[in-house]
Amino acid sequence: MKRIAIIGGGPIGLEAALYGRIAGYDVDLYETSCVAANVRDWGHVRLFSPFGMNASTWGRQAVAANEPELAPLNDDDYVTGLEFAARYLEPLSRLPILRESIHEQTTGLGISRSRLRKGDLIGRAARGNDPFRLLLRSADGQERDAAADVVFDCSGVYPHHNWFGAGGLPAIGEMSATPEIEYGLPDILGDCRADYAGQTTLVVGSGYSAATAVTSLARLCEQDTGTRVIWLTRGDRIPPL
């Protein structure tokens, strides 16, 4: 029976863990914080795809069977991140079949083969016979090893931001200014309103996160005339607004 290690306790990691357990595999999911932490971080944002596109059949069936009192979400519901976490992802993590598989407050420090270094047996099938070794750190600072035959990196893109500079490197001075830069999706019209009202904010990027931030800042501008937003993109692609 293959051992599966999953890095990240978000939507994909939880779905993969459940499917692996249903299929009879030995599964361990390692999450640096708590399950759905990144989703809750942008929880004020409403998804632009319906719930039916963000949940598996096996996951919904398992949640309904385990918590029948929980009102199910409909396929065409456009939920916020907080709703998605509270009404689907967190119930997924509470399934008895996953009880022993989820390890919160556990950080993956590195992944390698158990015995082989990166230059050993390159291009040879025998390299695949060597299991993976994961170096992990718990919240109390203790380090330990874990083994796996298959590793899924489900840590996602949200905590791994792009840098501003050419070629994907940091712009000059960006790393020293990092504490003053918001790389996530702050609640501009809610808890973080005081940070942006009456200020000039520079938004860099042409994706949905940038468009979400610009939309919120534009609404804030209507309410506070001293607020200003500047939007920069690298190319001439039409922004998703």
Coordinates of C-alpha atoms in Angstrom, one line a residue:
M1 CA 0.0 0.0 0.0
K2 CA 1.5 3.3 -1.1
R3 CA 2.1 6.0 1.4
I4 CA 0.9 9.5 0.3
A5 CA 2.2 12.7 1.9
I6 CA 0.3 15.9 1.1
I7 CA 1.7 19.4 1.8
G8 CA -1.1 21.9 2.4
G9 CA -4.5 21.7 4.1
G10 CA -6.5 23.8 1.6
P11 CA -9.2 22.8 -0.8
I12 CA -7.0 20.6 -3.0
G13 CA -5.0 19.1 -0.2
L14 CA -8.2 18.1 1.7
E15 CA -9.9 16.7 -1.4
A16 CA -6.7 14.7 -2.3
A17 CA -6.4 13.3 1.2
L18 CA -10.1 12.2 1.3
Y19 CA -9.8 10.5 -2.1
G20 CA -6.6 8.8 -1.1
R21 CA -8.2 7.4 2.1
I22 CA -11.3 6.3 0.2
A23 CA -9.0 4.5 -2.3
G24 CA -7.4 2.7 0.6
Y25 CA -4.0 4.5 0.8
D26 CA -2.1 5.5 3.9
V27 CA -2.3 9.4 3.8
D28 CA -0.6 12.1 5.9
L29 CA -1.5 15.7 5.3
Y30 CA 0.9 18.4 6.7
E31 CA -0.4 21.9 7.2
T32 CA 1.8 24.8 8.6
S33 CA -1.1 26.5 10.2
C34 CA -4.7 25.1 10.4
V35 CA -6.8 23.7 7.6
A36 CA -8.2 26.3 5.2
A37 CA -6.0 29.0 6.8
N38 CA -5.3 30.7 3.4
V39 CA -9.0 30.6 2.4
R40 CA -10.0 32.3 5.6
D41 CA -7.3 34.9 5.1
W42 CA -9.2 36.1 1.9
G43 CA -12.5 35.0 3.5
H44 CA -14.2 38.4 2.7
V45 CA -13.9 37.7 -1.0
R46 CA -16.7 36.0 -2.9
L47 CA -15.5 33.3 -5.3
F48 CA -16.0 34.0 -9.0
S49 CA -16.8 30.4 -9.8
P50 CA -19.8 28.5 -8.4
F51 CA -19.6 26.0 -5.5
G52 CA -20.2 23.1 -7.8
M53 CA -16.9 23.8 -9.5
N54 CA -15.0 23.9 -6.2
A55 CA -16.1 20.7 -4.5
S56 CA -15.9 17.0 -5.4
T57 CA -18.8 14.5 -5.4
W58 CA -17.1 12.2 -2.9
G59 CA -16.4 15.2 -0.6
R60 CA -19.9 16.4 -0.6
Q61 CA -21.3 13.0 0.0
A62 CA -19.0 12.3 2.9
V63 CA -19.8 15.7 4.6
A64 CA -23.6 15.1 4.1
A65 CA -23.3 11.7 5.7
N66 CA -21.1 12.8 8.6
E67 CA -22.9 16.1 9.4
P68 CA -26.5 15.7 8.1
E69 CA -27.6 18.7 10.1
L70 CA -25.3 21.0 8.1
A71 CA -27.3 22.8 5.4
P72 CA -25.7 21.8 2.0
L73 CA -24.5 24.4 -0.5
N74 CA -26.0 24.4 -4.0
D75 CA -24.0 23.9 -7.1
D76 CA -24.7 27.5 -8.3
D77 CA -24.0 29.2 -5.0
Y78 CA -21.3 31.9 -5.2
V79 CA -19.9 31.7 -1.7
T80 CA -17.3 33.8 0.2
G81 CA -14.1 32.3 1.3
L82 CA -15.4 32.2 4.9
E83 CA -18.5 30.4 3.8
F84 CA -16.5 27.9 1.8
A85 CA -14.2 27.2 4.7
A86 CA -17.0 26.9 7.4
R87 CA -19.5 25.0 5.3
Y88 CA -17.3 22.7 3.4
L89 CA -13.6 22.6 4.0
E90 CA -13.7 22.5 7.8
P91 CA -16.4 19.7 7.7
L92 CA -14.2 17.8 5.4
S93 CA -11.4 18.0 7.9
R94 CA -13.7 16.6 10.6
L95 CA -14.5 13.4 8.8
P96 CA -13.6 10.3 10.8
I97 CA -11.7 8.8 7.9
L98 CA -9.3 11.8 8.0
R99 CA -9.0 12.1 11.7
E100 CA -5.6 10.4 11.9
S101 CA -4.3 11.8 8.6
I102 CA -4.3 15.6 9.2
H103 CA -1.3 17.1 11.0
E104 CA -1.8 20.8 11.7
Q105 CA 0.9 23.2 12.9
T106 CA 3.4 21.1 11.0
T107 CA 5.8 22.8 8.6
G108 CA 7.6 21.0 5.7
L109 CA 11.2 22.1 5.8
G110 CA 12.4 20.0 2.9
I111 CA 11.7 17.0 0.7
S112 CA 14.2 14.6 -0.8
R113 CA 14.7 10.9 -1.6
S114 CA 15.4 8.8 1.4
R115 CA 19.0 7.8 0.4
L116 CA 19.7 9.3 -3.0
R117 CA 21.0 12.8 -3.5
K118 CA 19.8 14.9 -6.4
G119 CA 22.7 13.8 -8.7
D120 CA 22.3 10.1 -8.0
L121 CA 20.8 7.8 -10.7
I122 CA 19.6 10.6 -12.8
G123 CA 17.3 9.3 -15.6
R124 CA 17.3 5.8 -14.3
A125 CA 14.1 4.0 -13.2
A126 CA 15.8 2.7 -10.0
R127 CA 15.6 6.3 -8.7
G128 CA 11.9 5.9 -8.4
N129 CA 12.3 3.0 -6.0
D130 CA 13.8 5.1 -3.3
P131 CA 11.0 6.6 -1.1
F132 CA 10.7 10.2 -0.2
R133 CA 12.0 11.7 3.0
L134 CA 10.2 14.7 4.5
L135 CA 11.8 16.9 7.1
L136 CA 9.1 18.4 9.3
R137 CA 8.9 20.8 12.2
S138 CA 6.1 21.0 14.7
A139 CA 4.8 24.1 16.4
D140 CA 7.0 23.5 19.5
G141 CA 10.1 23.5 17.2
Q142 CA 10.7 19.8 17.3
E143 CA 12.0 18.3 14.0
R144 CA 11.2 14.8 12.7
D145 CA 11.4 12.7 9.6
A146 CA 8.5 11.1 7.7
A147 CA 8.5 8.8 4.7
A148 CA 6.3 8.6 1.7
D149 CA 6.1 6.9 -1.7
V150 CA 4.2 9.8 -3.3
V151 CA 4.2 13.5 -2.4
F152 CA 1.5 16.0 -3.4
D153 CA 2.5 19.7 -3.2
C154 CA -0.9 21.3 -2.5
S155 CA 0.5 24.4 -0.8
G156 CA -1.1 26.6 -3.5
V157 CA 0.0 29.9 -4.9
Y158 CA -1.6 32.3 -2.3
P159 CA 1.3 32.2 0.2
H160 CA 3.9 32.2 -2.6
H161 CA 3.6 35.7 -4.2
N162 CA 5.3 36.9 -7.3
W163 CA 8.1 39.5 -7.0
F164 CA 7.7 42.9 -8.8
G165 CA 11.0 43.0 -10.7
A166 CA 11.9 42.0 -14.2
G167 CA 12.3 38.3 -14.8
G168 CA 10.4 37.5 -11.7
L169 CA 13.2 38.6 -9.3
P170 CA 12.5 41.2 -6.6
A171 CA 12.7 44.8 -7.7
I172 CA 15.6 46.8 -6.3
G173 CA 14.6 47.6 -2.7
E174 CA 11.6 45.4 -2.7
M175 CA 12.9 42.8 -0.2
S176 CA 13.8 45.5 2.4
A177 CA 10.3 47.1 1.9
T178 CA 8.5 43.8 2.2
P179 CA 7.0 44.6 5.7
E180 CA 5.3 47.6 4.1
I181 CA 3.9 45.6 1.1
E182 CA 0.6 43.6 1.2
Y183 CA 0.9 40.5 -1.0
G184 CA -2.4 39.0 0.0
L185 CA -6.0 40.2 -0.3
P186 CA -6.7 42.6 2.6
D187 CA -10.3 43.4 3.6
I188 CA -10.1 47.0 2.3
L189 CA -13.7 47.8 3.0
G190 CA -13.8 46.1 6.3
D191 CA -11.2 45.4 9.0
C192 CA -8.3 47.1 7.0
R193 CA -10.3 50.2 5.9
A194 CA -8.3 52.6 8.1
D195 CA -5.0 51.5 6.4
Y196 CA -6.3 52.6 3.0
A197 CA -8.8 55.4 3.5
G198 CA -7.3 58.8 2.6
Q199 CA -4.1 57.1 1.2
T200 CA -2.6 56.6 -2.3
T201 CA -2.3 52.8 -2.9
L202 CA -0.2 51.3 -5.7
V203 CA -1.6 48.0 -7.0
V204 CA 0.7 45.8 -9.1
G205 CA -0.6 42.9 -11.2
S206 CA -3.2 42.1 -13.8
G207 CA -4.9 39.0 -12.3
Y208 CA -8.1 38.5 -10.3
S209 CA -6.5 39.4 -7.0
A210 CA -5.4 42.8 -8.4
A211 CA -8.8 43.4 -9.9
T212 CA -10.5 42.5 -6.6
A213 CA -8.2 45.0 -4.7
V214 CA -8.8 47.7 -7.3
T215 CA -12.6 47.3 -7.1
S216 CA -12.6 47.6 -3.4
L217 CA -10.3 50.6 -3.5
A218 CA -12.6 52.3 -6.1
R219 CA -15.5 51.8 -3.8
L220 CA -13.5 53.3 -1.0
C221 CA -12.6 56.3 -3.2
E222 CA -16.4 57.0 -3.6
Q223 CA -16.8 57.1 0.2
D224 CA -13.5 58.9 0.9
T225 CA -12.5 61.5 -1.7
G226 CA -8.9 61.6 -0.3
T227 CA -8.3 58.0 -1.4
R228 CA -6.5 57.3 -4.6
V229 CA -5.4 54.1 -6.4
I230 CA -2.7 53.6 -9.1
W231 CA -2.8 50.3 -11.0
L232 CA 0.3 49.0 -12.8
T233 CA 0.5 45.9 -15.0
R234 CA 3.5 44.5 -16.9
G235 CA 1.8 43.9 -20.3
D236 CA -1.2 45.1 -22.3
R237 CA -3.4 42.1 -21.4
I238 CA -7.0 43.3 -20.7
P239 CA -7.4 43.1 -16.9
P240 CA -10.2 40.8 -15.6
L241 CA -12.4 43.6 -14.4

